[in-house]
C-alpha positions as a printed NumPy array, in Angstrom:
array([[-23.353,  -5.848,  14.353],
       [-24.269,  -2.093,  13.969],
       [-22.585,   0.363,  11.432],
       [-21.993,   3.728,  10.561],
       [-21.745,   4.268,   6.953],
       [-20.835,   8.325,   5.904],
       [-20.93 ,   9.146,   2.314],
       [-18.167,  11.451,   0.962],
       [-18.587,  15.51 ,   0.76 ],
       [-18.172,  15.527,  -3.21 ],
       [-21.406,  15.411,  -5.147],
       [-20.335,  11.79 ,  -6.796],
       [-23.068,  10.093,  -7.947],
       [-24.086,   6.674,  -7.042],
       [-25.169,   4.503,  -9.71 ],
       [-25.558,   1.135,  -7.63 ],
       [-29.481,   0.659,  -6.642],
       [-28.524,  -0.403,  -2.872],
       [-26.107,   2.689,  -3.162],
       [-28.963,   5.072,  -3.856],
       [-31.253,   4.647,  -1.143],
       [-28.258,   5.803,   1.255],
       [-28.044,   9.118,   2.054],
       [-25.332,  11.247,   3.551],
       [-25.471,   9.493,   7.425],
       [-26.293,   5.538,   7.311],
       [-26.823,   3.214,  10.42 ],
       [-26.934,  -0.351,   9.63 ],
       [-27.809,  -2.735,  12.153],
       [-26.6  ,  -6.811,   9.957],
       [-27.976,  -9.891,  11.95 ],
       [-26.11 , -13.167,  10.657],
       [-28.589, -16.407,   9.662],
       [-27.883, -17.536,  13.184],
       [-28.961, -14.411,  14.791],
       [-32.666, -12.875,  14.997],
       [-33.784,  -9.086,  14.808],
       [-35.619,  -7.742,  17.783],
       [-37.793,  -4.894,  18.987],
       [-34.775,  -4.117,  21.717],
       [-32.289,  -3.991,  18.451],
       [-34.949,  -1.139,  16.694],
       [-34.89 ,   0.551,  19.736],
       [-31.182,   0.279,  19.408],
       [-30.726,   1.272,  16.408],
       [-33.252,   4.255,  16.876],
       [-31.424,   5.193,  19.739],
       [-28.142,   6.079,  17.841],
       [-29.518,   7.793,  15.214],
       [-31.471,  10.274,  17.817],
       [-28.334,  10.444,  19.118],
       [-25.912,  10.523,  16.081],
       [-28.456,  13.619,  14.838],
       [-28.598,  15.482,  18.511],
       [-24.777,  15.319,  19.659],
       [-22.953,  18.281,  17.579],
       [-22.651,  21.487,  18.148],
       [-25.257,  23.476,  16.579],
       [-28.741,  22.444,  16.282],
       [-29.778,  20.209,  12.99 ],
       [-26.286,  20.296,  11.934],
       [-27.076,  16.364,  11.326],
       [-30.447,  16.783,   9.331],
       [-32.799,  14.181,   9.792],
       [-33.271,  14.076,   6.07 ],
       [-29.694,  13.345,   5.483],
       [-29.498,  10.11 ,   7.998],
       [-31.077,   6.729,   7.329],
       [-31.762,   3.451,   8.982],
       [-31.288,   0.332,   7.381],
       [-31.631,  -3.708,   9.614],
       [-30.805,  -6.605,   7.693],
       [-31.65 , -10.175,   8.851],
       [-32.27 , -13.635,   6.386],
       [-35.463, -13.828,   8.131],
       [-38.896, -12.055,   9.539],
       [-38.327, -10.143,  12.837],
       [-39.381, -11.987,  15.943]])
């Protein structure tokens, strides 16, 4: 399952510690126990962000700074 997390415009401040390695654009790419992480789902996930960051209208209007990648799975990537 692959997400797209935005955080607000305000300048709220996150206190949580998972909360505050985010940054303003988040792609999360969850495997379940019974599912395995591989080098096609980083390319994947790689693939949206390029894309997330190069589809708008004016150029680095998505910074790269501001976007993050995050892949969760219970165990090591095969």
């Amino acid at each position: 399952m692959t997400l797209s997390i935005m955080k607000g415009e305000g300048k709220e401040l996150i206190r949580k510690n998972l909360g505050q390695i985010f940054r303003k654009y988040n792609i999360i790419e969850y495997k379940s126990p019974e599912d395995y992480l591989s080098i096609n789902d980083f390319y994947k996930v790689m693939s949206y962000a390029c894309l997330y960051q190069a589809e708008t209208e004016h150029v680095l209007e998505v910074s790269p700074d501001e976007l993050t990648i995050t892949m969760v799975c219970s165990h090591y990537p095969l």
